[in-house]
Short mmCIF file of C-alpha atoms in Angstrom, two decimals:
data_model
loop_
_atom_site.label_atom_id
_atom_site.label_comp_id
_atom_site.label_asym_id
_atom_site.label_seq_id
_atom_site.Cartn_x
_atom_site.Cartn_y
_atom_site.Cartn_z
CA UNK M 1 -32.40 21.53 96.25
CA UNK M 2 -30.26 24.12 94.14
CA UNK M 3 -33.35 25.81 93.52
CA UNK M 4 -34.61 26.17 97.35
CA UNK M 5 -30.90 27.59 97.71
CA UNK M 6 -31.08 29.82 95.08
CA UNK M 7 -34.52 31.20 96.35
CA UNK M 8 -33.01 32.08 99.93
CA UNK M 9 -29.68 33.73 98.39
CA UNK M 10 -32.28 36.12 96.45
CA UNK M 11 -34.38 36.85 99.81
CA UNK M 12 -31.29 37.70 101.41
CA UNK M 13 -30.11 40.05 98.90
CA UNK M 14 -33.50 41.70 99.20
CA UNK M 15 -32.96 42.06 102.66
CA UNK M 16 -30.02 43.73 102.59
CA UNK M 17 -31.20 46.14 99.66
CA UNK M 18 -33.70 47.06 102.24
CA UNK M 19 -32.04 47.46 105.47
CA UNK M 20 -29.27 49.75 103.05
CA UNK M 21 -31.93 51.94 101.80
CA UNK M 22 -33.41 52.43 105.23
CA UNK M 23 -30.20 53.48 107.01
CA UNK M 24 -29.35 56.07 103.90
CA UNK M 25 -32.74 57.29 104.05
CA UNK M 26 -31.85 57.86 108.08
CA UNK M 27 -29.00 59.96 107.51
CA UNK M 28 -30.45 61.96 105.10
CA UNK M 29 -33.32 62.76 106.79
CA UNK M 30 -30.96 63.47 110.05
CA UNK M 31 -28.89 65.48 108.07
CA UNK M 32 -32.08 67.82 106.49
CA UNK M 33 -33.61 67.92 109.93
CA UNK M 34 -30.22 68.98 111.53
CA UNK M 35 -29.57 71.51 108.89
CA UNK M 36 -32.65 73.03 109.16
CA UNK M 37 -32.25 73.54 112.71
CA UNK M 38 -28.64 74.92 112.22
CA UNK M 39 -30.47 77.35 109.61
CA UNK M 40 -33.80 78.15 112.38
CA UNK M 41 -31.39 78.74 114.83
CA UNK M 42 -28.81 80.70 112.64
CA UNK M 43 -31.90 82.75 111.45
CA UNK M 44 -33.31 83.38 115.44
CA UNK M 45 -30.52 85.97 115.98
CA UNK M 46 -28.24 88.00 113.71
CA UNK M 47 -26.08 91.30 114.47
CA UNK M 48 -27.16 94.62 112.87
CA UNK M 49 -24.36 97.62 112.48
CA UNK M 50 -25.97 101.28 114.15
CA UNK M 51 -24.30 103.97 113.81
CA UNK M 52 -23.29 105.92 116.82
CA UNK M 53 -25.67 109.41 116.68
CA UNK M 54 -26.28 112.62 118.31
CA UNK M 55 -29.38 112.38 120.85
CA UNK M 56 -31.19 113.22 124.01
CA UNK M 57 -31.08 110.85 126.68
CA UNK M 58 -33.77 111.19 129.55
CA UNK M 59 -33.53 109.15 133.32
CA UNK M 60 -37.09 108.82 134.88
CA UNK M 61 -38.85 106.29 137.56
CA UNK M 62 -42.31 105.36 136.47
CA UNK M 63 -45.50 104.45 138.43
CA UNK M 64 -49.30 103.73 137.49
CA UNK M 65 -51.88 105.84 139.57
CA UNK M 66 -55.41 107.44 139.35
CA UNK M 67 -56.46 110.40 139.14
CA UNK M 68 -58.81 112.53 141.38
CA UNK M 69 -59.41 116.47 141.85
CA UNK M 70 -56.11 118.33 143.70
CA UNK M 71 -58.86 119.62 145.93
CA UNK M 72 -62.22 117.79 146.90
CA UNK M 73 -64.30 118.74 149.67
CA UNK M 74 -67.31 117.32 151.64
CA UNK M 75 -70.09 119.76 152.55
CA UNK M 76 -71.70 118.80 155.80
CA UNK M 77 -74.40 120.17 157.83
CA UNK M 78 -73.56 121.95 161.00
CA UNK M 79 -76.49 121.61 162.74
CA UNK M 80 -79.58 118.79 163.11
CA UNK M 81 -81.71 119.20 161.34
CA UNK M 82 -84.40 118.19 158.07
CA UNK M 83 -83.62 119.76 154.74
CA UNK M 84 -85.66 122.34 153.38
CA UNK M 85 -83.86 123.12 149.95
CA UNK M 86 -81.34 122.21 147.94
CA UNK M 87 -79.99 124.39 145.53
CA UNK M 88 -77.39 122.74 143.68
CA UNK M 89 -77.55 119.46 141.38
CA UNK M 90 -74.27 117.13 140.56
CA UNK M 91 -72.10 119.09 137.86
CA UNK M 92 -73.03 122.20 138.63
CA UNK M 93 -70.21 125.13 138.89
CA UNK M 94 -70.42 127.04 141.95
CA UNK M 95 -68.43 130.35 143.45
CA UNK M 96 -67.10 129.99 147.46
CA UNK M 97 -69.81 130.98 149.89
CA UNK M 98 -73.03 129.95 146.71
CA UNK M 99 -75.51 127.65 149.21
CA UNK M 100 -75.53 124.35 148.77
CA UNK M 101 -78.68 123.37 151.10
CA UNK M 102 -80.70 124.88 153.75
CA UNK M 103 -81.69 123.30 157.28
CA UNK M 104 -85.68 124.16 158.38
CA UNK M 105 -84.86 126.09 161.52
CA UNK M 106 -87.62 124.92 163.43
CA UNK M 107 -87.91 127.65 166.40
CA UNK M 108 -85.14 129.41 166.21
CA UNK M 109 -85.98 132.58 164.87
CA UNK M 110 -88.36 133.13 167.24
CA UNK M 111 -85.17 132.39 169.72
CA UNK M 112 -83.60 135.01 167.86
CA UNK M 113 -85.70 137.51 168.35
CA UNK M 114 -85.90 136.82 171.93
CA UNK M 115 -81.90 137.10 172.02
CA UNK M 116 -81.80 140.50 170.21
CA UNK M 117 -84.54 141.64 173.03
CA UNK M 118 -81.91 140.74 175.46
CA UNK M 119 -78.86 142.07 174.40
CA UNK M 120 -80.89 145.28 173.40
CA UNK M 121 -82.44 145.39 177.04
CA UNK M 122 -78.94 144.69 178.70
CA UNK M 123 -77.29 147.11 176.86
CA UNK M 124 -79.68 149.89 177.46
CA UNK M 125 -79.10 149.10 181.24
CA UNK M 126 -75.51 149.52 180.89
CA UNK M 127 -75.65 152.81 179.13
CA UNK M 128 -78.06 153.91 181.39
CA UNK M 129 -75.89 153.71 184.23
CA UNK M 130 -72.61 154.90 182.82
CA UNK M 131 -74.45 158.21 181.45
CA UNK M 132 -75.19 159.24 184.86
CA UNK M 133 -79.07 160.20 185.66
CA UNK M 134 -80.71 163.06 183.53
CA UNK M 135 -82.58 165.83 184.62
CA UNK M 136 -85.93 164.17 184.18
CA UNK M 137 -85.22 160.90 186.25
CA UNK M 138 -83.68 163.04 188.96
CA UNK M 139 -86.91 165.34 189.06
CA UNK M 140 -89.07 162.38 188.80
CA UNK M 141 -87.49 160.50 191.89
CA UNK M 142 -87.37 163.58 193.49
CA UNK M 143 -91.17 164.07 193.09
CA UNK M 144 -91.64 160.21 194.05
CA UNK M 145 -89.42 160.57 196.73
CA UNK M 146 -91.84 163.58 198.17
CA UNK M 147 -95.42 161.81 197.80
CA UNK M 148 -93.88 158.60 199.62
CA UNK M 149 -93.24 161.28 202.52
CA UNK M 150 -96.48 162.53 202.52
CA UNK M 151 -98.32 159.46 202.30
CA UNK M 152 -96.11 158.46 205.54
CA UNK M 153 -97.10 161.33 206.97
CA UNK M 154 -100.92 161.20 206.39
CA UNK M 155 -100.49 156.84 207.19
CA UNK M 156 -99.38 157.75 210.40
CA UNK M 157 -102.16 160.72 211.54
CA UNK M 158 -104.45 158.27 210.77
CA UNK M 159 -103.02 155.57 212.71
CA UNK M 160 -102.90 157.86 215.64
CA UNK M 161 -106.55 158.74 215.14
CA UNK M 162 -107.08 155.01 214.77
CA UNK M 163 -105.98 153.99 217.86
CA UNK M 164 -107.77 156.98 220.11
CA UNK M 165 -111.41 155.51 218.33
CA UNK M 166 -110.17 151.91 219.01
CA UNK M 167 -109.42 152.30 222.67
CA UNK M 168 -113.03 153.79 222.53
CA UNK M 169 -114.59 151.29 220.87
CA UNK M 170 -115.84 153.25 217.82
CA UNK M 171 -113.80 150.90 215.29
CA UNK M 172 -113.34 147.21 215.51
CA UNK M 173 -109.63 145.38 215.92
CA UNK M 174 -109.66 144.64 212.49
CA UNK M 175 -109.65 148.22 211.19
CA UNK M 176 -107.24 149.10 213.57
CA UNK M 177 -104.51 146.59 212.33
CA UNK M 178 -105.22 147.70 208.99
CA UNK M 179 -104.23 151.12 210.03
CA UNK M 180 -101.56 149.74 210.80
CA UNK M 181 -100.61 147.80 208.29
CA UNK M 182 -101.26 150.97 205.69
CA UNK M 183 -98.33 152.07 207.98
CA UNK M 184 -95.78 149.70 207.20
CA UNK M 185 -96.34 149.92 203.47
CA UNK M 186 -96.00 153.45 203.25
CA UNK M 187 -92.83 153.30 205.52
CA UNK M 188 -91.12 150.83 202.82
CA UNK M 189 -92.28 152.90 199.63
CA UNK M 190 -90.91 155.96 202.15
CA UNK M 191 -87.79 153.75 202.17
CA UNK M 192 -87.36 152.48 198.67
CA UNK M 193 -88.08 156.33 197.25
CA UNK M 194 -85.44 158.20 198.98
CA UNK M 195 -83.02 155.34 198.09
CA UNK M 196 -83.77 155.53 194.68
CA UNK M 197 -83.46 159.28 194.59
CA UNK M 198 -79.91 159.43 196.90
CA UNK M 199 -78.71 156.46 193.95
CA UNK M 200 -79.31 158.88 191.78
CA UNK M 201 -77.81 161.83 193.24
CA UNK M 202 -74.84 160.00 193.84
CA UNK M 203 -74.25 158.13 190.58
CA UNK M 204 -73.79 154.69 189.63
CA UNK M 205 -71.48 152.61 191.63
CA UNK M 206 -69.00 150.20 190.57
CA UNK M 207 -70.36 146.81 191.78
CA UNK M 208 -73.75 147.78 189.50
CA UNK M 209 -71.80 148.91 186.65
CA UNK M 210 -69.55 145.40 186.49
CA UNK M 211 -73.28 143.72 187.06
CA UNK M 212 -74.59 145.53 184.21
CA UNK M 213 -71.32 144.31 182.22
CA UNK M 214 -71.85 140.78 182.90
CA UNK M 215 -75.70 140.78 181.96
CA UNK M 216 -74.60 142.34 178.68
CA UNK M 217 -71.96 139.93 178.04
CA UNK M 218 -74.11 136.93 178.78
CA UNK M 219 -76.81 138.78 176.24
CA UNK M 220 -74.45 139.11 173.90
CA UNK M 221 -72.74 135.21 174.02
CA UNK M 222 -76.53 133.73 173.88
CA UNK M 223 -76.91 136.19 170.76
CA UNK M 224 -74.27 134.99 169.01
CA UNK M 225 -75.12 131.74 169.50
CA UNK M 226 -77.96 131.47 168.30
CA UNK M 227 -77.17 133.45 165.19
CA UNK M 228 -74.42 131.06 164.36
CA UNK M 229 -77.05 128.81 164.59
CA UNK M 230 -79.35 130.29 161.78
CA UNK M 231 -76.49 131.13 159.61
CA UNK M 232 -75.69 127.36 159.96
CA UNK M 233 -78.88 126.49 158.69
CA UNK M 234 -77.66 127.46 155.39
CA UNK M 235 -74.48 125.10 153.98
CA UNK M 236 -72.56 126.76 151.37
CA UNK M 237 -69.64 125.91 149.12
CA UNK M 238 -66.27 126.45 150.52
CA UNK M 239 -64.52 126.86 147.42
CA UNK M 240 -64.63 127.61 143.93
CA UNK M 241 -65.22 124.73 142.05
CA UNK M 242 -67.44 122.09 140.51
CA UNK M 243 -70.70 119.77 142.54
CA UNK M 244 -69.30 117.05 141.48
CA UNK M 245 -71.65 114.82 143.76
CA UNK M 246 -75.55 115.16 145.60
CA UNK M 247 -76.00 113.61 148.70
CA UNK M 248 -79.50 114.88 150.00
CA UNK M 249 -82.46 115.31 149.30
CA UNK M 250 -85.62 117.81 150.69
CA UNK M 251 -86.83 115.91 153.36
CA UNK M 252 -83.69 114.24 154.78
CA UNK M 253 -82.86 113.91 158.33
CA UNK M 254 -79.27 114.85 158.79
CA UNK M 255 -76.40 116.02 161.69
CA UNK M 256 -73.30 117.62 161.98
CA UNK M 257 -71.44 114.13 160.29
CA UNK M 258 -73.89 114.07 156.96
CA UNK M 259 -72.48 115.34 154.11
CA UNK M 260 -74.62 117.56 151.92
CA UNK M 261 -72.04 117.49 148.88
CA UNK M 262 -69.24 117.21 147.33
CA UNK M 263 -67.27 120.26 146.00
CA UNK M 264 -64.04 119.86 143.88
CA UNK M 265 -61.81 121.82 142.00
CA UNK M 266 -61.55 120.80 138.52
CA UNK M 267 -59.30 122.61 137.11
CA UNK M 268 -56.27 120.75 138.67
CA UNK M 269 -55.68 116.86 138.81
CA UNK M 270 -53.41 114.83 140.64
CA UNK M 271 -52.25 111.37 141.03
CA UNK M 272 -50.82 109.43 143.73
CA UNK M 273 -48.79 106.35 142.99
CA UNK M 274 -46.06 104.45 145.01
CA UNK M 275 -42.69 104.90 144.23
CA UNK M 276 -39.94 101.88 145.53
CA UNK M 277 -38.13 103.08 148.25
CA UNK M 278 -34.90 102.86 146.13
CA UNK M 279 -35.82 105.21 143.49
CA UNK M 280 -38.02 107.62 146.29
CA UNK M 281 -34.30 109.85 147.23
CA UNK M 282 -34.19 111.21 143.66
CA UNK M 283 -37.71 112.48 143.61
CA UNK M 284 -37.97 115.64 144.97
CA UNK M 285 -40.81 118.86 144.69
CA UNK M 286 -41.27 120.07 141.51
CA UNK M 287 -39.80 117.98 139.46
CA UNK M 288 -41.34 117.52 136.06
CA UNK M 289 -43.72 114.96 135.50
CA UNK M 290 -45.15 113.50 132.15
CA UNK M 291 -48.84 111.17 132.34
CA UNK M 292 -50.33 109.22 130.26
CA UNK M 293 -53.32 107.74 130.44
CA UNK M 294 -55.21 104.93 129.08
CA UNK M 295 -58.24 106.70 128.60
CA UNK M 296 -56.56 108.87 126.14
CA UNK M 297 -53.72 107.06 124.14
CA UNK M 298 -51.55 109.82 122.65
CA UNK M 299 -51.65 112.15 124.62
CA UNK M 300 -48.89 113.30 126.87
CA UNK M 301 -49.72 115.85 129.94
CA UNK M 302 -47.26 117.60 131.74
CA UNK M 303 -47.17 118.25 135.82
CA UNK M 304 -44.82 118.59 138.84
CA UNK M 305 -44.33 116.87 141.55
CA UNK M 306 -46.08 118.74 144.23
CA UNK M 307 -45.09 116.42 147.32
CA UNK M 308 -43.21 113.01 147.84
CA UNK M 309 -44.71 111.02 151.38
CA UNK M 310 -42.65 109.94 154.81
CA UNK M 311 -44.67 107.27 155.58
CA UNK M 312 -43.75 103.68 154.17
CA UNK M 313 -45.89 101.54 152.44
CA UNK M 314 -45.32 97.83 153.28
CA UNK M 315 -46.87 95.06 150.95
CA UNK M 316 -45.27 91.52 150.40
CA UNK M 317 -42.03 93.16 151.97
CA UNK M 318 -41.90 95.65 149.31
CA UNK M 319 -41.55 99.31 150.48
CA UNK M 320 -42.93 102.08 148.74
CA UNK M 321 -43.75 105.89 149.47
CA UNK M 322 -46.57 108.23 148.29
CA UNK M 323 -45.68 110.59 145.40
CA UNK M 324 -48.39 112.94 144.08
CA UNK M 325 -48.41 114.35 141.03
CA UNK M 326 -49.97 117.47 140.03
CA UNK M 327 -51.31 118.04 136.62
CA UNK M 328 -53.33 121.10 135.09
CA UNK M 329 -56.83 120.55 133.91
CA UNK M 330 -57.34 123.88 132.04
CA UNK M 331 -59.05 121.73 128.80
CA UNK M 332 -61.40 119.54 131.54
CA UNK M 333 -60.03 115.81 129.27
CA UNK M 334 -58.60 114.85 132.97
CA UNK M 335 -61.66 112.53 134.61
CA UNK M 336 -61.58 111.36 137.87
CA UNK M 337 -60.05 108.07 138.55
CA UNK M 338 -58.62 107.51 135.23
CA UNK M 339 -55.27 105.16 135.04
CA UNK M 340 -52.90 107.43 134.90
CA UNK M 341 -48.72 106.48 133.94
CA UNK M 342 -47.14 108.98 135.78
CA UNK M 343 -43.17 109.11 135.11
CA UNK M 344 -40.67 111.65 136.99
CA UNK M 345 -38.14 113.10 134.82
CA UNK M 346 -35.03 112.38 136.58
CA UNK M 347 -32.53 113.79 134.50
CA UNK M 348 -32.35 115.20 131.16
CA UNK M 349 -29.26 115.70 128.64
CA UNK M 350 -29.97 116.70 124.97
CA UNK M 351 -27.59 116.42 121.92
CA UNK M 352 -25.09 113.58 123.42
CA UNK M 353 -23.70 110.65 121.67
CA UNK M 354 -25.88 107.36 121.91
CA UNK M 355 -26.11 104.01 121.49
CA UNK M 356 -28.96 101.66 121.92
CA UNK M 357 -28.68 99.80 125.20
CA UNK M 358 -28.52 96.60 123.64
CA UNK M 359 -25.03 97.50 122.25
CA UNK M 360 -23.90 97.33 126.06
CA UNK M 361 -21.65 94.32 127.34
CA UNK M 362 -20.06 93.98 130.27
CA UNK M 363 -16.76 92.06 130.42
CA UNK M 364 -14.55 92.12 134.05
CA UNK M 365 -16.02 94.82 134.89
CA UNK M 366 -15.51 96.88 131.84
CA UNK M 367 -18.31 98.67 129.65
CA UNK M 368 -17.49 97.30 125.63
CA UNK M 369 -19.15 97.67 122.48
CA UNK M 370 -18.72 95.18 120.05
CA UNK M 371 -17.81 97.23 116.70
CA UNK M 372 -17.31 95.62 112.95
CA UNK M 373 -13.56 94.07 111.98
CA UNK M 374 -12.38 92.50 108.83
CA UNK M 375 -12.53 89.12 110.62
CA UNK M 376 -15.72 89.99 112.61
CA UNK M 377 -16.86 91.88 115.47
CA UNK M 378 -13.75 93.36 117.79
CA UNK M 379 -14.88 94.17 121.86
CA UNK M 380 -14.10 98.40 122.20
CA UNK M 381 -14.27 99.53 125.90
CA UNK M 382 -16.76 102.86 126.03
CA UNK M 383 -17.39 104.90 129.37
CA UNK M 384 -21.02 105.37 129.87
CA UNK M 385 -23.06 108.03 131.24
CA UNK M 386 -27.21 108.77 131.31
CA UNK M 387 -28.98 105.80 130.72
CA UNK M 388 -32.27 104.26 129.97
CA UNK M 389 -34.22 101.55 128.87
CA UNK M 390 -33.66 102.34 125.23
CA UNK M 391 -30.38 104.61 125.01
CA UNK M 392 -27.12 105.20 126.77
CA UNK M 393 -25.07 107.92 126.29
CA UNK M 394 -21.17 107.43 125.76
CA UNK M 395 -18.93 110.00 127.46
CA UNK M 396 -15.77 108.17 125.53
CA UNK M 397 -14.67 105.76 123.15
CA UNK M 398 -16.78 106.48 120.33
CA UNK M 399 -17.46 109.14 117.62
CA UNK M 400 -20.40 110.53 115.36
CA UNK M 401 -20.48 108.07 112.50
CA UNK M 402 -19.29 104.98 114.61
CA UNK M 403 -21.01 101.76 114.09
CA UNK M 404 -21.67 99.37 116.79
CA UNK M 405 -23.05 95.83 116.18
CA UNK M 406 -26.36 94.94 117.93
CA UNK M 407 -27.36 91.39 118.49
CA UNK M 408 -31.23 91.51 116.95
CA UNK M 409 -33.92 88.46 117.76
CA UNK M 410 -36.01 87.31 115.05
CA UNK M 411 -39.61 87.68 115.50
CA UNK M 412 -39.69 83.70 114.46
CA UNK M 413 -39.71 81.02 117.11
CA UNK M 414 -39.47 77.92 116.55
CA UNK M 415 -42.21 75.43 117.45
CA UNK M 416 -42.05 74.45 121.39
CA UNK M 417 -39.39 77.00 122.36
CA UNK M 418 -39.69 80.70 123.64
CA UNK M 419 -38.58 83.79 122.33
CA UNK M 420 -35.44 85.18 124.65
CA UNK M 421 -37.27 88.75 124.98
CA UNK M 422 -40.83 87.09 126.28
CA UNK M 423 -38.60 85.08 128.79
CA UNK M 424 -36.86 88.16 130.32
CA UNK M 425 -40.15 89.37 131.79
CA UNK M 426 -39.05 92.73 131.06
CA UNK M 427 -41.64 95.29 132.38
CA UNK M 428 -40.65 98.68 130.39
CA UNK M 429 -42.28 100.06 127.74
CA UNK M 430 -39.73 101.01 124.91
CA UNK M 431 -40.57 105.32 124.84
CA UNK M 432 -39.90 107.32 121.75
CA UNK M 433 -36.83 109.00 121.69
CA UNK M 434 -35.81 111.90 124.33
CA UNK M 435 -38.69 110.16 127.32
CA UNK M 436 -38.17 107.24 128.81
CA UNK M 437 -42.13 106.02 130.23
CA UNK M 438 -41.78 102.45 131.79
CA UNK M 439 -44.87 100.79 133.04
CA UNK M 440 -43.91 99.40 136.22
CA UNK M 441 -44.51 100.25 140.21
CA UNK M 442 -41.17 101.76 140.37
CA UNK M 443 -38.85 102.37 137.07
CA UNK M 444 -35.01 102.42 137.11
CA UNK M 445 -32.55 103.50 138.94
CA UNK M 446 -30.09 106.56 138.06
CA UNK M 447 -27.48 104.52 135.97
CA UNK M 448 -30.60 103.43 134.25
CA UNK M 449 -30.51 99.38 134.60
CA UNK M 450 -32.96 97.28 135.16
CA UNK M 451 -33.89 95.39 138.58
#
């Protein structure tokens, strides 16, 4: 019996040697895992002293765009037609008024030559009867004028003679009317002589000369017509510039809507990108402009803004307006629908105190830096002016040499959380010093925060 009690005293003990270990183990292990948090968490954020420097501070909105030529035009035929030639291939560099293709023209120069005829005929008629007759038309209607007489004269003796020998019998009815009939013709040559030659005597009057007018003018219109015609059977560039495209071949069918070609000028890019209809009264003609592209990381090209759009752009209730950009080409890098970053310098100031933005807090309504005390950090009030995404410039409360704290996030995150920066969703692009160059449809505002 003592020894069965004895055996369950020393299981008990056991027990409880257990159970103690466990629950020390327990705290321990809460304690390490707690204190390593404390110590992850400590480590996620710590404050960094800056000093307060002398920089340039630069306000811009921001917009993604491609480019395309500043000037591209379509060459199109003017008339129907089938192509004959073309004389131009894609890339090929090409002065205003070079041809570009050439229409078969079918019949019309033979309608052109018939058109010169005309006008040449008209005009001759015109002159003619403005200069008055000459000598030699007056002598030769005169002369006209005479034999028409005579051969009245000698039409009618023999009509007389005629009719004696018909009442006789000695010629038939049918010889007589012929004598007759020789008559009337002579009468009307009589008739049509001595008006000519009085016309002549007397000059042109007015209702032939405005005739003679008309006829000419009509010549002429047809003329020209048909000469724009042939001329149009040639398409040439209307510009200097470059073939950037080829739309024909010889053999093709085409109207006045087909176009032959595509002419641009190279040697000037723009881009045209929305701008929010908050930041779009700022922008202005001619402000500076600095793109970027993706196609060429690096490398910064300056423009101006060469117009800013009046109509709205409405997409998911977001309003935007048109801003081109125009960009010189003179070393040919600048493509044709490349992404292009285009940013619009707002506002500029060089050599001002600055502070990274991330030394800003706002407390009631006040603008404070946080700066380093013996007992920690001590709130300063500051008056801000330019800002950006990266810098703001203080007007006050600060010198050259001042040192502001600035809370700075680890690049560690701990398992199953997310870093504060990725959660923000900020859209900017940190620039290099002096530019700011956000990616984002429309950057900042003036004051430089963020919506």
């Amino acid at each position: 019996m003592n020894t069965m009690r004895l055996s369950r005293r020393k299981s008990a003990i056991i027990a409880s040697l257990i159970i103690a270990v466990a629950v020390i183990t327990g705290i321990l292990g809460w304690q390490r895992v707690h204190n390593n948090r404390n110590n992850k968490q400590a480590s996620l954020t710590s404050m960094e002293e800056i000093p307060v420097r002398i920089g340039d501070v630069t306000a811009a909105v921001s917009a993604l765009g491609n480019l395309e030529p500043y000037m591209r035009v379509e060459v199109k035929s003017e008339v129907v037609g089938k192509i004959e030639k073309v004389f131009v291939k894609e890339g090929d560099s090409v002065k205003k008024g070079q041809p570009i293709a050439r229409i078969d023209p079918g019949d019309l120069l033979f309608k052109l030559k018939q058109a010169e005829a005309g006008y040449l005929s008209a005009r001759a008629k015109l002159n003619k009867l403005l200069a008055g007759p000459d000598a030699s038309d007056l002598a030769q209607a005169e002369t006209s004028y005479e034999q028409a007489r005579i051969s009245l004269e000698d039409a009618r003796k023999q009509l007389s003679r005629d009719e004696a020998l018909f009442r006789t019998g000695a010629i038939s009815e049918q010889q007589f009317q012929d004598s007759r009939s020789r008559v009337k013709l002579s009468e009307q040559q009589f008739l049509a002589a001595k008006e000519k030659l009085e016309s002549l005597r007397r000059g042109a009057n007015k209702e032939d000369i405005e005739v003679a007018r008309a006829e000419l003018t009509q010549a002429e219109a047809n003329l020209d017509s048909i000469r724009s015609q042939v001329n149009s059977l040639t398409a040439t560039a209307p510009m200097d510039g470059t073939v950037t495209s080829v739309e024909v071949e010889v053999g093709d069918l085409v109207n006045e809507e087909t176009p032959l070609a595509v002419v641009a000028d190279l040697t000037k890019m723009k881009a045209v990108v929305p701008v929010n209809e908050i930041d779009i009264p700022k922008i202005v003609p001619g402000q500076q402009v600095v793109i970027t592209l993706d196609a060429l990381p690096g490398q910064r090209f300056q423009g101006k803004v060469s117009s800013v759009g009046h109509e709205p752009q409405i997409k998911d209730n977001i309003v935007t307006y048109e801003v081109t950009a125009s960009i010189p080409n003179s070393g040919g890098k600048l493509k044709g629908g490349m992404t292009a970053d285009v940013t619009v310098v707002l506002q500029s100031k060089k050599d001002v105190l600055v502070v990274p933005v991330e030394a800003l807090h706002e407390r009631r309504g006040q603008t404070m830096v946080l700066v380093p005390g013996e007992s920690g950090p001590v709130p300063k009030p500051v008056r801000v002016g330019l800002r950006n995404d990266s810098v703001a410039e203080i007007v006050d409360g600060l010198s050259q040499g001042d040192r502001v704290l600035v809370r700075r996030v680890n690049q560690e995150t701990p398992p199953g959380s997310t870093s504060t920066r990725a959660q923000s969703g900020n859209p900017f692009r940190v620039a290099p010093p002096g530019l700011f160059t956000p990616r984002t449809p429309s950057g900042m505002n003036m004051s430089g925060q963020r919506r």
